Each structure stands twice: as C-alpha cells, then as structure tokens.
Amino acid sequence: MPGEDTPRRVTRRRIRTRARLLDAAFAVFAAKGFGRVSIEEVCEAAGYSRGAFYSNFTTLDELFFALYRRRADLIASQVADALAQDGPGLDVPAAVDRVSEALLLDVDWLLVKTDFLVHAARDPAVARALLDHRARLRRAVAGRLSRARGRTGLPAVLGDADGAARAVVAAYDGVTTQLLLDKDVEAARAWLKQLLTALLTDGSRTPA
C-alpha cells in the first residue's frame, strides 16, 4: 500500500537533510569558526530553511556536537583499520605510515576540532565527549600494540602499551598545532612519521 512506504521515504529524506546540514556546517565552521556562525548561515549553506534545521537539531551546539562525533568516529575507525593490516607482529614503520595518513585528514578538520577543544574546555559535558573520543583512539592504538608485544618490543620508557598509545596521541597533538599555523600538510605528515617511529622503536631501528 502507498501509505506503508511513507515512513521509510521520510526517514531517508531526513537522513539526507541531516547529512547536508552537517556537511554545510563543517564548511562554515572551518571558514568562520564556531561561535561566529549562526543557524541561518548553516541553513543558507545547506540550502534549507530553519524548519529543516529544527527538525534535526535543537541548537547549534547540538549540531556541532553531532558533526564532531561523526568525524571522530570515522577517524577512530580509520586508525583501527590501519593498525589491523599487519599479522600477529607489527611492522612499526608501515603502521606509522598508515596511521599518519588516517590522522592527518585536512586543515579544515583540525580547525573545527580545535574549536571543539576550546568549547569543551568550558563545558564539562562536551569535555567528556572529547575525552571519550581520545580514549577510543588510545584504545585502538594500545590494543594493537598489546597484541604485538611478544613480537614487537616497545621502549621501556613508555611503560606499557597504554603509555605508548598516550605518546602517539600527544605526538599527533603537537604536530597538528604546527600544521594549523603553517598549513604544510606534507611537512607535518613527514614529521609525524619520524616522531612516531622514534617513539615506538626507541629510535634504534630503521625500516627493513
């Protein structure tokens, strides 16, 4: 019956509308910064009315949160996939190459993420979401390092696999801060690869 398909069509349409709003918001936030963007600007960029916005989000904060979570989930998945490609052991230089490619997406994402970090520093609920994302990244790295511990040694100074994972995330934070300023993606990627390889191999091994 015609009426039976209506909820499904509405659901698909709403999913498309939400996705377009998130894509438009990403571009606007990256260009102007969160806190300098209005709901009207997001709607105009997406080609929708305020009604379409309010059928998906109650506030701009909620949209920003959804946008961050969508990107954060994608990155966590990419990192986990990059680390899963070796066998029981771990080819550190090759894994570092793959993780560097997955982490360094683009400067626009880093701008939006930095805005989210500043926002989270002033809002405990948002901070918990950011901490959760960082913890998931660390778990993806630590889990893989733990599985390879018998075949791939880690520098003693890092302690356990969780300590090594924290060092990886900290190195990424430092490199991307420079990237935000000079916009040199290739230099940042090369430096991140060197830094992570040195961290995870004690700087004493070179690729085979």
Coordinates of C-alpha atoms in Angstrom, one line a residue:
M1 CA 0.0 0.0 0.0
P2 CA 1.2 3.6 -0.7
G3 CA 1.0 4.6 2.9
E4 CA 3.3 1.8 4.1
D5 CA 6.3 3.3 2.3
T6 CA 5.8 6.8 3.6
P7 CA 7.7 6.5 6.9
R8 CA 10.7 4.9 5.1
R9 CA 10.7 7.7 2.5
V10 CA 10.5 10.3 5.3
T11 CA 13.3 8.6 7.2
R12 CA 15.6 8.6 4.1
R13 CA 14.8 12.2 3.4
R14 CA 15.5 13.2 6.9
I15 CA 18.9 11.3 6.8
R16 CA 19.8 13.2 3.7
T17 CA 18.7 16.5 5.2
R18 CA 20.8 15.9 8.3
A19 CA 23.8 14.9 6.3
R20 CA 23.6 18.0 4.2
L21 CA 23.3 20.2 7.2
L22 CA 26.3 18.6 8.8
D23 CA 28.4 18.9 5.6
A24 CA 27.4 22.6 5.2
A25 CA 28.1 23.2 8.9
F26 CA 31.6 21.7 8.6
A27 CA 32.4 24.1 5.7
V28 CA 31.0 27.1 7.6
F29 CA 32.6 26.3 10.9
A30 CA 36.0 25.7 9.2
A31 CA 35.8 29.1 7.4
K32 CA 34.5 31.2 10.2
G33 CA 34.9 29.3 13.5
F34 CA 32.3 28.0 15.9
G35 CA 30.8 30.9 17.9
R36 CA 30.9 33.1 14.8
V37 CA 28.3 31.2 12.9
S38 CA 24.5 31.5 13.1
I39 CA 21.8 28.9 12.4
E40 CA 20.8 31.0 9.4
E41 CA 24.3 30.7 7.9
V42 CA 24.3 27.0 8.2
C43 CA 20.8 26.7 6.6
E44 CA 21.8 29.0 3.8
A45 CA 24.9 27.0 3.0
A46 CA 22.9 23.7 3.1
G47 CA 20.0 25.2 1.0
Y48 CA 17.4 24.6 3.7
S49 CA 15.0 26.6 5.9
R50 CA 15.2 27.0 9.7
G51 CA 12.4 24.5 9.8
A52 CA 14.7 21.8 8.3
F53 CA 17.3 22.7 10.9
Y54 CA 15.0 22.4 13.9
S55 CA 13.6 19.1 12.6
N56 CA 17.1 17.7 13.1
F57 CA 18.7 19.7 15.8
T58 CA 17.5 21.9 18.7
T59 CA 20.6 24.1 18.9
L60 CA 23.8 25.0 17.1
D61 CA 25.7 23.3 19.9
E62 CA 23.9 20.0 19.2
L63 CA 24.8 20.2 15.5
F64 CA 28.4 21.0 16.4
F65 CA 28.5 18.0 18.7
A66 CA 27.0 15.7 16.1
L67 CA 29.4 17.0 13.5
Y68 CA 32.4 16.3 15.8
R69 CA 31.2 12.8 16.7
R70 CA 30.7 11.9 13.0
R71 CA 34.2 12.9 12.1
A72 CA 35.7 11.5 15.4
D73 CA 34.1 8.1 14.8
L74 CA 35.4 8.0 11.2
I75 CA 38.9 8.7 12.4
A76 CA 38.9 6.2 15.2
S77 CA 37.7 3.6 12.7
Q78 CA 40.4 4.5 10.1
V79 CA 43.1 4.3 12.8
A80 CA 41.8 0.9 13.9
D81 CA 41.8 -0.4 10.3
A82 CA 45.3 1.0 9.6
L83 CA 46.6 -0.9 12.6
A84 CA 44.9 -4.1 11.8
Q85 CA 46.6 -4.7 8.5
D86 CA 49.7 -6.5 9.8
G87 CA 49.8 -10.1 11.0
P88 CA 50.5 -11.1 14.6
G89 CA 53.6 -8.9 14.7
L90 CA 53.7 -5.2 13.9
D91 CA 55.6 -3.5 11.1
V92 CA 56.1 -0.2 13.0
P93 CA 57.2 2.0 10.1
A94 CA 54.5 0.7 7.8
A95 CA 51.9 1.0 10.5
V96 CA 53.1 4.6 11.3
D97 CA 52.7 5.5 7.6
R98 CA 49.1 4.2 7.6
V99 CA 48.2 5.9 10.9
S100 CA 49.7 9.2 9.8
E101 CA 47.7 9.1 6.6
A102 CA 44.5 8.4 8.6
L103 CA 45.1 11.0 11.3
L104 CA 46.2 13.9 9.1
L105 CA 42.9 14.4 7.2
D106 CA 42.9 18.1 6.4
V107 CA 43.4 21.5 7.9
D108 CA 39.7 22.3 7.9
W109 CA 39.1 19.3 10.2
L110 CA 41.8 20.5 12.5
L111 CA 40.3 24.0 12.7
V112 CA 36.9 22.5 13.6
K113 CA 38.5 20.1 16.1
T114 CA 40.4 23.0 17.8
D115 CA 37.2 25.0 18.1
F116 CA 35.6 21.9 19.7
L117 CA 38.5 21.6 22.1
V118 CA 38.1 25.3 23.2
H119 CA 34.4 24.8 23.6
A120 CA 34.9 21.6 25.6
A121 CA 37.3 23.3 28.0
R122 CA 34.4 25.5 29.1
D123 CA 31.7 22.8 29.1
P124 CA 32.2 19.6 31.2
A125 CA 29.6 17.6 29.2
V126 CA 31.3 18.4 25.9
A127 CA 34.7 17.7 27.5
R128 CA 33.5 14.2 28.4
A129 CA 32.7 13.6 24.7
L130 CA 36.1 14.8 23.6
L131 CA 37.8 12.7 26.3
D132 CA 35.8 9.7 25.1
H133 CA 37.0 10.2 21.6
R134 CA 40.6 10.5 22.7
A135 CA 40.2 7.4 24.8
R136 CA 38.9 5.4 21.8
L137 CA 41.8 6.5 19.7
R138 CA 44.2 5.4 22.5
R139 CA 42.4 2.1 22.9
A140 CA 42.7 1.4 19.2
V141 CA 46.5 2.0 19.3
A142 CA 47.1 0.3 22.7
G143 CA 45.1 -2.8 21.8
R144 CA 47.2 -3.3 18.6
L145 CA 50.5 -2.7 20.4
S146 CA 49.4 -5.1 23.2
R147 CA 48.7 -7.9 20.6
A148 CA 52.1 -7.4 19.1
R149 CA 54.0 -7.2 22.4
G150 CA 55.6 -10.6 22.1
R151 CA 56.9 -9.9 18.6
T152 CA 57.4 -6.1 18.7
G153 CA 59.3 -4.6 21.6
L154 CA 58.4 -1.1 22.9
P155 CA 60.8 1.4 24.5
A156 CA 60.8 0.7 28.3
V157 CA 60.5 4.5 29.0
L158 CA 56.9 4.4 27.6
G159 CA 55.9 1.7 30.1
D160 CA 53.0 -0.4 28.8
A161 CA 51.0 -0.3 25.6
D162 CA 48.7 2.3 27.1
G163 CA 51.6 4.6 27.8
A164 CA 52.8 4.2 24.2
A165 CA 49.3 5.0 22.9
R166 CA 49.2 8.2 25.0
A167 CA 52.6 9.1 23.5
V168 CA 51.2 8.6 20.0
V169 CA 48.2 10.9 20.7
A170 CA 50.4 13.5 22.3
A171 CA 52.8 13.5 19.3
Y172 CA 49.8 14.0 17.0
D173 CA 48.6 16.9 19.1
G174 CA 52.0 18.6 18.9
V175 CA 52.4 18.1 15.1
T176 CA 48.9 19.3 14.3
T177 CA 49.4 22.5 16.3
Q178 CA 52.2 23.4 13.9
L179 CA 50.1 22.4 11.0
L180 CA 47.4 24.8 11.9
L181 CA 49.9 27.6 11.7
D182 CA 51.9 26.8 8.6
K183 CA 49.3 24.7 6.7
D184 CA 52.2 22.5 5.4
V185 CA 50.4 19.1 5.4
E186 CA 53.3 17.2 3.8
A187 CA 55.9 18.5 6.2
A188 CA 53.5 17.7 9.1
R189 CA 53.0 14.2 7.8
A190 CA 56.7 13.6 7.4
W191 CA 57.5 14.9 10.9
L192 CA 54.7 12.8 12.5
K193 CA 56.0 9.7 10.8
Q194 CA 59.6 10.3 12.0
L195 CA 58.4 11.2 15.5
L196 CA 56.1 8.1 15.9
T197 CA 58.8 5.8 14.5
A198 CA 61.3 7.2 17.0
L199 CA 58.8 6.9 19.9
L200 CA 57.7 3.3 19.1
T201 CA 61.2 1.9 18.2
D202 CA 63.4 3.8 20.7
G203 CA 64.9 5.4 17.6
S204 CA 67.3 2.5 17.2
R205 CA 65.7 0.7 14.3
T206 CA 65.2 1.5 10.7
P207 CA 62.6 0.1 8.3
A208 CA 63.6 -3.2 6.8

